[in-house]
Amino acid sequence: MLKNSNHSGGWYLLPVSLAAALLSACGGGGGGVVIPQLGAATGASLSGTCEALASKLGALQNTAITGTSTVAAGTLTVAGQAVPAHCLVTGKMNQRVSAVDGQTYAIGFEMRLPVNWNGRFFYQANGGTDGNVLTATGGFGGGPQTHALLQGFAVLSSDAGHTAAQNPTFGIDPQARLDYGYQAVGKLTPMAKNVIQLAYGKGPDRSYLGGCSNGGRHTLVGAARYSDQYDGFLAGAPGYNLPKAAVRSIYRGQQYASLVTAGSDPSTPAGLGTAYTTAERTLVSKAVLAKCDALDGATDGLIQDTKACQSAFNIATDVPTCSGSRDGTCLSAAQKTAVANIFKGPSTSAGAAVYNSFPFDSGHGGAGVAFWEFTAPLVLDSGAVGLIFKTPPETAATFNGPAFTLGANIDTLVAQINATNSTYTESGMSFMTPPKPTDLSAVKNRGAKVMVYHGVSDPIFSVNDTVALIDGLNAANGGDATNFARLFRVPGMNHCSGGPATDQFDMITPLVAWVEQGQAPDQVVATARGAGNAGGVNADVPSTWSATRTRPLCVYPKVARYKGSGDIESAANFSCQL
């Protein structure tokens, strides 16, 4: 079957024979490749007991199983629902002692295997600099009400090749860098499929890879490098240019450092935070709303038309300029310049942009933003760039993250994240990013699908960078890649969740329906997490909203526009339009 678009933006299915004839007649629209329709997965039951599985797993190559145990139904819950009984398998792969730093490394993992399995495998790609084997559930969005494990998937989670105690100094070891960047996924995937084969007497019919933040990066790197291993890819807030984003974060820290109040220490998050207070960030958010809220036809605290907003809002003229001291009702001229620079992003001395710009949106004052604005540059991104991404790395024993951030030269960092030497033979930009991000032809041609979501108010990975990726995919596919890759922007949402947004959604179900039944998602309905939400309340949801507000998340470049009548709190009264 071939999925193709009609003029209204919907989707229908053509028999492969008819599709091939049409492609032959009209030139194929993208190389004349007929996209196959993958079949649906069929379930199975766990063969024998979980404890008995241990003896079957002993022959796995380069793998030490450290535990197998039955987890009773209800031991785990999601949104008040009992997760069914499953088998927990823990272990590690490729344990070794580094010849470079003398540390012991291994790829730690856990797998959760449902007693009643749906025939699908889900690789849960975790975030940050990894280092922790998080509970393998495969959940997405804010306060998830479902996840892959609840739905019957076999789910794997890993630490990507190092422990939390080794963060970020694992970057001294060249192999640990590569495992973190992409090789852990490549090594764990066949092992996990072998475990499933031994547990159920059959391998997975369909395999999915997904995560948010660095997990979204893992997902897009996996789509580029391991397209033959997975049928569906779910990438949230994908930092697929993570080293560049980290350099931009360091630049942000330097901009704020020039604005700290007298007597404050810019090398501490609290001191750096005096440069741009919560009241001042909220002031800017309200000013953006005042200029942009109604552009989608509804004055509702959400900005759907992000592109139009960037033309409508000007921080220089739409935010009051302080004539005296700062009191939260204005910004100084220096603050306006710095904030504008931060949203634009750094450039090299030659004028080349280091990373993409960030759009102004309504979530800039969200409670979770301060961490990314003032802590991340000093504590997280300093270590990531200094010890993991650049060549050569800094000396771990004497490394000082805040000093590194505040004293770094942007040109030098850009050169170093692209550098190699005889010890570190792959640059940070090589091992952390998809080799050819806009060439996912192998994914497309085998019938696999990619769904991406990104908060418009994400303060660390720019939604504009993800839009640029999708624009590149479109250009590489005759102007339209929506027959295999779709982006859903989430207005107001911060990094992966939070912000004044409808940030609760299930994207696993529509991805499966797209991969296995050819039902391409034109929108995903998302819910605000107000009082009483079973998945957890989002403190950023305004009190003026319905606690259960819903909105459609539209396929880029469409935006949700109010139809002009009906309950403004209901997604049913909005439609996805250009």
PDB file of C-alpha atoms in Angstrom, residues 208-456:
ATOM      1  CA  TYR A 208       9.936   1.436  18.062  1.00  0.00           C
ATOM      2  CA  LEU A 209      12.581   3.862  19.317  1.00  0.00           C
ATOM      3  CA  GLY A 210      11.671   6.975  21.259  1.00  0.00           C
ATOM      4  CA  GLY A 211      12.673   9.529  23.846  1.00  0.00           C
ATOM      5  CA  CYS A 212      12.689  13.231  24.679  1.00  0.00           C
ATOM      6  CA  SER A 213      15.552  15.746  24.889  1.00  0.00           C
ATOM      7  CA  ASN A 214      18.769  13.760  24.511  1.00  0.00           C
ATOM      8  CA  GLY A 215      16.406  10.812  24.094  1.00  0.00           C
ATOM      9  CA  GLY A 216      14.942  12.618  21.084  1.00  0.00           C
ATOM     10  CA  ARG A 217      18.476  13.031  19.784  1.00  0.00           C
ATOM     11  CA  HIS A 218      19.112   9.305  20.319  1.00  0.00           C
ATOM     12  CA  THR A 219      15.948   8.684  18.302  1.00  0.00           C
ATOM     13  CA  LEU A 220      16.895  10.783  15.286  1.00  0.00           C
ATOM     14  CA  VAL A 221      20.447   9.423  15.349  1.00  0.00           C
ATOM     15  CA  GLY A 222      18.893   5.954  15.467  1.00  0.00           C
ATOM     16  CA  ALA A 223      16.704   6.766  12.484  1.00  0.00           C
ATOM     17  CA  ALA A 224      19.806   7.751  10.519  1.00  0.00           C
ATOM     18  CA  ARG A 225      22.105   4.933  11.667  1.00  0.00           C
ATOM     19  CA  TYR A 226      19.777   2.011  12.492  1.00  0.00           C
ATOM     20  CA  SER A 227      16.890   2.458  10.092  1.00  0.00           C
ATOM     21  CA  ASP A 228      16.789  -1.285   9.397  1.00  0.00           C
ATOM     22  CA  GLN A 229      16.187  -2.096  13.067  1.00  0.00           C
ATOM     23  CA  TYR A 230      13.140   0.056  13.839  1.00  0.00           C
ATOM     24  CA  ASP A 231       9.743   0.655  12.285  1.00  0.00           C
ATOM     25  CA  GLY A 232       8.700   3.755  14.196  1.00  0.00           C
ATOM     26  CA  PHE A 233      10.612   6.674  15.705  1.00  0.00           C
ATOM     27  CA  LEU A 234       9.124   9.051  18.298  1.00  0.00           C
ATOM     28  CA  ALA A 235      11.424  12.031  18.917  1.00  0.00           C
ATOM     29  CA  GLY A 236      10.532  14.647  21.521  1.00  0.00           C
ATOM     30  CA  ALA A 237      12.409  17.980  21.735  1.00  0.00           C
ATOM     31  CA  PRO A 238      15.222  16.365  19.768  1.00  0.00           C
ATOM     32  CA  GLY A 239      18.577  17.997  20.482  1.00  0.00           C
ATOM     33  CA  TYR A 240      19.973  16.545  17.293  1.00  0.00           C
ATOM     34  CA  ASN A 241      22.565  19.373  17.203  1.00  0.00           C
ATOM     35  CA  LEU A 242      23.271  18.973  20.900  1.00  0.00           C
ATOM     36  CA  PRO A 243      26.920  20.131  20.947  1.00  0.00           C
ATOM     37  CA  LYS A 244      25.915  23.333  19.157  1.00  0.00           C
ATOM     38  CA  ALA A 245      22.977  23.840  21.525  1.00  0.00           C
ATOM     39  CA  ALA A 246      25.336  23.421  24.489  1.00  0.00           C
ATOM     40  CA  VAL A 247      27.692  26.069  23.091  1.00  0.00           C
ATOM     41  CA  ARG A 248      24.697  28.363  22.683  1.00  0.00           C
ATOM     42  CA  SER A 249      23.796  27.730  26.336  1.00  0.00           C
ATOM     43  CA  ILE A 250      27.310  28.769  27.371  1.00  0.00           C
ATOM     44  CA  TYR A 251      26.922  31.932  25.311  1.00  0.00           C
ATOM     45  CA  ARG A 252      23.630  32.598  27.119  1.00  0.00           C
ATOM     46  CA  GLY A 253      25.410  32.309  30.459  1.00  0.00           C
ATOM     47  CA  GLN A 254      27.996  34.830  29.322  1.00  0.00           C
ATOM     48  CA  GLN A 255      25.306  37.276  28.218  1.00  0.00           C
ATOM     49  CA  TYR A 256      23.574  37.052  31.586  1.00  0.00           C
ATOM     50  CA  ALA A 257      26.860  37.376  33.468  1.00  0.00           C
ATOM     51  CA  SER A 258      27.209  40.910  32.115  1.00  0.00           C
ATOM     52  CA  LEU A 259      23.894  41.872  33.748  1.00  0.00           C
ATOM     53  CA  VAL A 260      24.062  40.476  37.305  1.00  0.00           C
ATOM     54  CA  THR A 261      23.228  42.885  40.085  1.00  0.00           C
ATOM     55  CA  ALA A 262      25.987  44.420  42.166  1.00  0.00           C
ATOM     56  CA  GLY A 263      27.424  42.023  44.720  1.00  0.00           C
ATOM     57  CA  SER A 264      26.021  38.894  43.003  1.00  0.00           C
ATOM     58  CA  ASP A 265      28.266  36.030  41.928  1.00  0.00           C
ATOM     59  CA  PRO A 266      27.705  35.126  38.257  1.00  0.00           C
ATOM     60  CA  SER A 267      29.410  31.770  38.794  1.00  0.00           C
ATOM     61  CA  THR A 268      26.400  30.577  40.825  1.00  0.00           C
ATOM     62  CA  PRO A 269      22.900  29.958  39.446  1.00  0.00           C
ATOM     63  CA  ALA A 270      21.386  32.293  42.044  1.00  0.00           C
ATOM     64  CA  GLY A 271      23.800  35.057  41.168  1.00  0.00           C
ATOM     65  CA  LEU A 272      23.370  34.595  37.429  1.00  0.00           C
ATOM     66  CA  GLY A 273      19.595  34.634  37.931  1.00  0.00           C
ATOM     67  CA  THR A 274      19.692  38.229  39.144  1.00  0.00           C
ATOM     68  CA  ALA A 275      20.353  39.222  35.538  1.00  0.00           C
ATOM     69  CA  TYR A 276      16.812  38.384  34.514  1.00  0.00           C
ATOM     70  CA  THR A 277      14.335  37.725  37.286  1.00  0.00           C
ATOM     71  CA  THR A 278      11.156  35.658  37.279  1.00  0.00           C
ATOM     72  CA  ALA A 279       9.097  38.865  37.302  1.00  0.00           C
ATOM     73  CA  GLU A 280      11.009  40.165  34.274  1.00  0.00           C
ATOM     74  CA  ARG A 281      10.642  36.919  32.328  1.00  0.00           C
ATOM     75  CA  THR A 282       6.908  36.922  33.121  1.00  0.00           C
ATOM     76  CA  LEU A 283       6.717  40.539  31.927  1.00  0.00           C
ATOM     77  CA  VAL A 284       8.166  39.528  28.562  1.00  0.00           C
ATOM     78  CA  SER A 285       5.814  36.542  28.276  1.00  0.00           C
ATOM     79  CA  LYS A 286       2.817  38.769  28.882  1.00  0.00           C
ATOM     80  CA  ALA A 287       4.067  41.267  26.313  1.00  0.00           C
ATOM     81  CA  VAL A 288       4.407  38.485  23.740  1.00  0.00           C
ATOM     82  CA  LEU A 289       0.871  37.327  24.497  1.00  0.00           C
ATOM     83  CA  ALA A 290      -0.463  40.856  24.156  1.00  0.00           C
ATOM     84  CA  LYS A 291       0.907  41.075  20.614  1.00  0.00           C
ATOM     85  CA  CYS A 292       0.352  37.498  19.464  1.00  0.00           C
ATOM     86  CA  ASP A 293      -2.433  35.751  21.386  1.00  0.00           C
ATOM     87  CA  ALA A 294      -5.262  36.740  19.036  1.00  0.00           C
ATOM     88  CA  LEU A 295      -3.390  35.884  15.810  1.00  0.00           C
ATOM     89  CA  ASP A 296      -5.029  32.438  15.716  1.00  0.00           C
ATOM     90  CA  GLY A 297      -8.532  33.782  16.241  1.00  0.00           C
ATOM     91  CA  ALA A 298      -8.754  33.104  19.964  1.00  0.00           C
ATOM     92  CA  THR A 299      -7.501  35.139  22.922  1.00  0.00           C
ATOM     93  CA  ASP A 300      -6.850  32.149  25.140  1.00  0.00           C
ATOM     94  CA  GLY A 301      -3.311  32.374  26.528  1.00  0.00           C
ATOM     95  CA  LEU A 302      -1.820  30.234  23.753  1.00  0.00           C
ATOM     96  CA  ILE A 303       0.028  31.394  20.648  1.00  0.00           C
ATOM     97  CA  GLN A 304      -0.627  28.950  17.846  1.00  0.00           C
ATOM     98  CA  ASP A 305       0.757  31.021  14.959  1.00  0.00           C
ATOM     99  CA  THR A 306       4.410  31.079  15.992  1.00  0.00           C
ATOM    100  CA  LYS A 307       5.688  32.430  12.682  1.00  0.00           C
ATOM    101  CA  ALA A 308       3.315  35.395  12.639  1.00  0.00           C
ATOM    102  CA  CYS A 309       4.207  36.151  16.249  1.00  0.00           C
ATOM    103  CA  GLN A 310       7.875  36.676  15.451  1.00  0.00           C
ATOM    104  CA  SER A 311       6.902  39.443  13.050  1.00  0.00           C
ATOM    105  CA  ALA A 312       4.347  40.949  15.413  1.00  0.00           C
ATOM    106  CA  PHE A 313       6.497  41.121  18.565  1.00  0.00           C
ATOM    107  CA  ASN A 314       9.530  43.357  19.057  1.00  0.00           C
ATOM    108  CA  ILE A 315      11.205  43.265  22.446  1.00  0.00           C
ATOM    109  CA  ALA A 316      12.720  46.699  21.870  1.00  0.00           C
ATOM    110  CA  THR A 317       9.362  48.432  21.506  1.00  0.00           C
ATOM    111  CA  ASP A 318       6.787  46.102  23.078  1.00  0.00           C
ATOM    112  CA  VAL A 319       8.370  45.838  26.534  1.00  0.00           C
ATOM    113  CA  PRO A 320       8.723  48.973  28.681  1.00  0.00           C
ATOM    114  CA  THR A 321      12.263  50.302  29.053  1.00  0.00           C
ATOM    115  CA  CYS A 322      13.311  51.192  32.586  1.00  0.00           C
ATOM    116  CA  SER A 323      13.878  54.890  33.189  1.00  0.00           C
ATOM    117  CA  GLY A 324      15.107  54.185  36.671  1.00  0.00           C
ATOM    118  CA  SER A 325      15.861  51.080  38.713  1.00  0.00           C
ATOM    119  CA  ARG A 326      14.619  47.631  37.728  1.00  0.00           C
ATOM    120  CA  ASP A 327      11.419  46.681  39.559  1.00  0.00           C
ATOM    121  CA  GLY A 328       9.912  43.893  37.425  1.00  0.00           C
ATOM    122  CA  THR A 329       7.745  46.241  35.345  1.00  0.00           C
ATOM    123  CA  CYS A 330      10.399  47.058  32.753  1.00  0.00           C
ATOM    124  CA  LEU A 331      13.700  45.908  31.275  1.00  0.00           C
ATOM    125  CA  SER A 332      16.871  47.958  31.101  1.00  0.00           C
ATOM    126  CA  ALA A 333      18.257  48.726  27.654  1.00  0.00           C
ATOM    127  CA  ALA A 334      21.152  46.351  28.393  1.00  0.00           C
ATOM    128  CA  GLN A 335      18.722  43.589  29.326  1.00  0.00           C
ATOM    129  CA  LYS A 336      16.787  44.037  26.095  1.00  0.00           C
ATOM    130  CA  THR A 337      19.982  43.775  24.084  1.00  0.00           C
ATOM    131  CA  ALA A 338      21.119  40.663  25.945  1.00  0.00           C
ATOM    132  CA  VAL A 339      17.744  38.888  25.739  1.00  0.00           C
ATOM    133  CA  ALA A 340      17.488  39.678  22.021  1.00  0.00           C
ATOM    134  CA  ASN A 341      21.012  38.299  21.541  1.00  0.00           C
ATOM    135  CA  ILE A 342      20.120  35.139  23.464  1.00  0.00           C
ATOM    136  CA  PHE A 343      16.999  34.468  21.405  1.00  0.00           C
ATOM    137  CA  LYS A 344      18.939  35.133  18.197  1.00  0.00           C
ATOM    138  CA  GLY A 345      21.850  32.977  19.337  1.00  0.00           C
ATOM    139  CA  PRO A 346      25.615  33.358  18.969  1.00  0.00           C
ATOM    140  CA  SER A 347      27.619  33.724  15.793  1.00  0.00           C
ATOM    141  CA  THR A 348      31.285  33.123  15.186  1.00  0.00           C
ATOM    142  CA  SER A 349      33.629  36.024  14.567  1.00  0.00           C
ATOM    143  CA  ALA A 350      33.206  35.239  10.857  1.00  0.00           C
ATOM    144  CA  GLY A 351      29.457  35.793  11.172  1.00  0.00           C
ATOM    145  CA  ALA A 352      28.322  32.155  10.964  1.00  0.00           C
ATOM    146  CA  ALA A 353      25.409  31.192  13.204  1.00  0.00           C
ATOM    147  CA  VAL A 354      26.431  28.642  15.825  1.00  0.00           C
ATOM    148  CA  TYR A 355      22.916  27.314  16.466  1.00  0.00           C
ATOM    149  CA  ASN A 356      19.389  28.199  15.478  1.00  0.00           C
ATOM    150  CA  SER A 357      17.362  31.076  16.889  1.00  0.00           C
ATOM    151  CA  PHE A 358      14.576  30.635  19.461  1.00  0.00           C
ATOM    152  CA  PRO A 359      11.042  31.986  18.952  1.00  0.00           C
ATOM    153  CA  PHE A 360       9.349  34.303  21.412  1.00  0.00           C
ATOM    154  CA  ASP A 361       6.369  32.482  22.934  1.00  0.00           C
ATOM    155  CA  SER A 362       4.089  32.530  25.967  1.00  0.00           C
ATOM    156  CA  GLY A 363       6.038  30.066  28.135  1.00  0.00           C
ATOM    157  CA  HIS A 364       9.174  32.110  28.749  1.00  0.00           C
ATOM    158  CA  GLY A 365       8.120  32.772  32.335  1.00  0.00           C
ATOM    159  CA  GLY A 366       7.377  29.124  33.180  1.00  0.00           C
ATOM    160  CA  ALA A 367       8.611  27.746  36.474  1.00  0.00           C
ATOM    161  CA  GLY A 368      10.985  25.277  34.853  1.00  0.00           C
ATOM    162  CA  VAL A 369      12.700  27.807  32.599  1.00  0.00           C
ATOM    163  CA  ALA A 370      15.020  29.249  35.259  1.00  0.00           C
ATOM    164  CA  PHE A 371      16.948  25.971  35.560  1.00  0.00           C
ATOM    165  CA  TRP A 372      17.810  25.983  31.862  1.00  0.00           C
ATOM    166  CA  GLU A 373      18.569  29.711  31.858  1.00  0.00           C
ATOM    167  CA  PHE A 374      20.871  29.940  34.871  1.00  0.00           C
ATOM    168  CA  THR A 375      21.897  26.481  36.112  1.00  0.00           C
ATOM    169  CA  ALA A 376      22.453  24.606  32.853  1.00  0.00           C
ATOM    170  CA  PRO A 377      25.086  26.974  31.416  1.00  0.00           C
ATOM    171  CA  LEU A 378      27.208  26.773  34.560  1.00  0.00           C
ATOM    172  CA  VAL A 379      26.681  23.164  35.638  1.00  0.00           C
ATOM    173  CA  LEU A 380      25.438  20.990  32.765  1.00  0.00           C
ATOM    174  CA  ASP A 381      26.568  22.439  29.465  1.00  0.00           C
ATOM    175  CA  SER A 382      29.975  23.413  30.790  1.00  0.00           C
ATOM    176  CA  GLY A 383      30.747  19.780  31.613  1.00  0.00           C
ATOM    177  CA  ALA A 384      29.129  18.459  28.454  1.00  0.00           C
ATOM    178  CA  VAL A 385      31.195  20.714  26.193  1.00  0.00           C
ATOM    179  CA  GLY A 386      34.347  20.714  28.290  1.00  0.00           C
ATOM    180  CA  LEU A 387      34.603  16.977  28.925  1.00  0.00           C
ATOM    181  CA  ILE A 388      32.375  15.142  26.423  1.00  0.00           C
ATOM    182  CA  PHE A 389      31.979  17.070  23.164  1.00  0.00           C
ATOM    183  CA  LYS A 390      35.256  18.865  22.583  1.00  0.00           C
ATOM    184  CA  THR A 391      38.620  17.540  21.497  1.00  0.00           C
ATOM    185  CA  PRO A 392      40.756  17.423  23.469  1.00  0.00           C
ATOM    186  CA  PRO A 393      38.701  17.361  26.680  1.00  0.00           C
ATOM    187  CA  GLU A 394      39.600  19.463  29.672  1.00  0.00           C
ATOM    188  CA  THR A 395      41.519  17.889  32.553  1.00  0.00           C
ATOM    189  CA  ALA A 396      38.834  16.269  34.703  1.00  0.00           C
ATOM    190  CA  ALA A 397      40.658  16.615  38.025  1.00  0.00           C
ATOM    191  CA  THR A 398      40.922  20.402  37.770  1.00  0.00           C
ATOM    192  CA  PHE A 399      37.836  21.206  35.720  1.00  0.00           C
ATOM    193  CA  ASN A 400      35.677  24.077  36.989  1.00  0.00           C
ATOM    194  CA  GLY A 401      32.396  24.284  35.120  1.00  0.00           C
ATOM    195  CA  PRO A 402      31.331  27.862  35.924  1.00  0.00           C
ATOM    196  CA  ALA A 403      34.818  29.213  35.216  1.00  0.00           C
ATOM    197  CA  PHE A 404      34.878  27.306  31.927  1.00  0.00           C
ATOM    198  CA  THR A 405      31.535  28.793  30.853  1.00  0.00           C
ATOM    199  CA  LEU A 406      32.260  32.360  31.830  1.00  0.00           C
ATOM    200  CA  GLY A 407      35.740  32.343  30.288  1.00  0.00           C
ATOM    201  CA  ALA A 408      35.117  30.377  27.079  1.00  0.00           C
ATOM    202  CA  ASN A 409      35.684  31.760  23.607  1.00  0.00           C
ATOM    203  CA  ILE A 410      32.807  30.807  21.274  1.00  0.00           C
ATOM    204  CA  ASP A 411      35.007  30.496  18.178  1.00  0.00           C
ATOM    205  CA  THR A 412      37.301  28.139  20.049  1.00  0.00           C
ATOM    206  CA  LEU A 413      34.421  25.977  21.286  1.00  0.00           C
ATOM    207  CA  VAL A 414      32.958  25.686  17.792  1.00  0.00           C
ATOM    208  CA  ALA A 415      36.329  24.516  16.482  1.00  0.00           C
ATOM    209  CA  GLN A 416      36.756  22.050  19.348  1.00  0.00           C
ATOM    210  CA  ILE A 417      33.370  20.325  18.998  1.00  0.00           C
ATOM    211  CA  ASN A 418      34.326  19.663  15.372  1.00  0.00           C
ATOM    212  CA  ALA A 419      37.904  18.569  16.111  1.00  0.00           C
ATOM    213  CA  THR A 420      39.517  15.118  16.273  1.00  0.00           C
ATOM    214  CA  ASN A 421      42.921  13.732  17.206  1.00  0.00           C
ATOM    215  CA  SER A 422      44.611  10.348  17.421  1.00  0.00           C
ATOM    216  CA  THR A 423      42.778   9.452  20.660  1.00  0.00           C
ATOM    217  CA  TYR A 424      39.379  10.977  19.921  1.00  0.00           C
ATOM    218  CA  THR A 425      38.891   9.949  16.314  1.00  0.00           C
ATOM    219  CA  GLU A 426      35.278  11.131  16.071  1.00  0.00           C
ATOM    220  CA  SER A 427      34.353  14.731  16.829  1.00  0.00           C
ATOM    221  CA  GLY A 428      31.502  15.686  19.122  1.00  0.00           C
ATOM    222  CA  MET A 429      29.485  16.778  16.109  1.00  0.00           C
ATOM    223  CA  SER A 430      30.145  13.391  14.517  1.00  0.00           C
ATOM    224  CA  PHE A 431      29.219  11.024  17.333  1.00  0.00           C
ATOM    225  CA  MET A 432      26.348  13.118  18.699  1.00  0.00           C
ATOM    226  CA  THR A 433      24.412  13.964  15.536  1.00  0.00           C
ATOM    227  CA  PRO A 434      22.712  12.123  12.659  1.00  0.00           C
ATOM    228  CA  PRO A 435      25.269  11.619   9.866  1.00  0.00           C
ATOM    229  CA  LYS A 436      22.887  13.019   7.223  1.00  0.00           C
ATOM    230  CA  PRO A 437      19.919  14.440   9.145  1.00  0.00           C
ATOM    231  CA  THR A 438      17.823  15.289   6.089  1.00  0.00           C
ATOM    232  CA  ASP A 439      18.462  11.972   4.337  1.00  0.00           C
ATOM    233  CA  LEU A 440      16.102   9.465   5.923  1.00  0.00           C
ATOM    234  CA  SER A 441      15.421   7.685   2.647  1.00  0.00           C
ATOM    235  CA  ALA A 442      16.172   4.310   4.218  1.00  0.00           C
ATOM    236  CA  VAL A 443      13.463   4.956   6.815  1.00  0.00           C
ATOM    237  CA  LYS A 444      10.988   6.101   4.190  1.00  0.00           C
ATOM    238  CA  ASN A 445      11.679   3.326   1.703  1.00  0.00           C
ATOM    239  CA  ARG A 446      11.053   0.498   4.151  1.00  0.00           C
ATOM    240  CA  GLY A 447       7.735   1.930   5.335  1.00  0.00           C
ATOM    241  CA  ALA A 448       8.930   3.182   8.718  1.00  0.00           C
ATOM    242  CA  LYS A 449       7.582   6.448  10.183  1.00  0.00           C
ATOM    243  CA  VAL A 450       8.925   9.357  12.213  1.00  0.00           C
ATOM    244  CA  MET A 451       6.872  11.482  14.597  1.00  0.00           C
ATOM    245  CA  VAL A 452       8.491  14.509  16.239  1.00  0.00           C
ATOM    246  CA  TYR A 453       7.089  16.864  18.869  1.00  0.00           C
ATOM    247  CA  HIS A 454       8.651  19.985  20.330  1.00  0.00           C
ATOM    248  CA  GLY A 455       7.561  22.671  22.786  1.00  0.00           C
ATOM    249  CA  VAL A 456       7.586  26.132  21.232  1.00  0.00           C
TER     250      VAL A 456
END
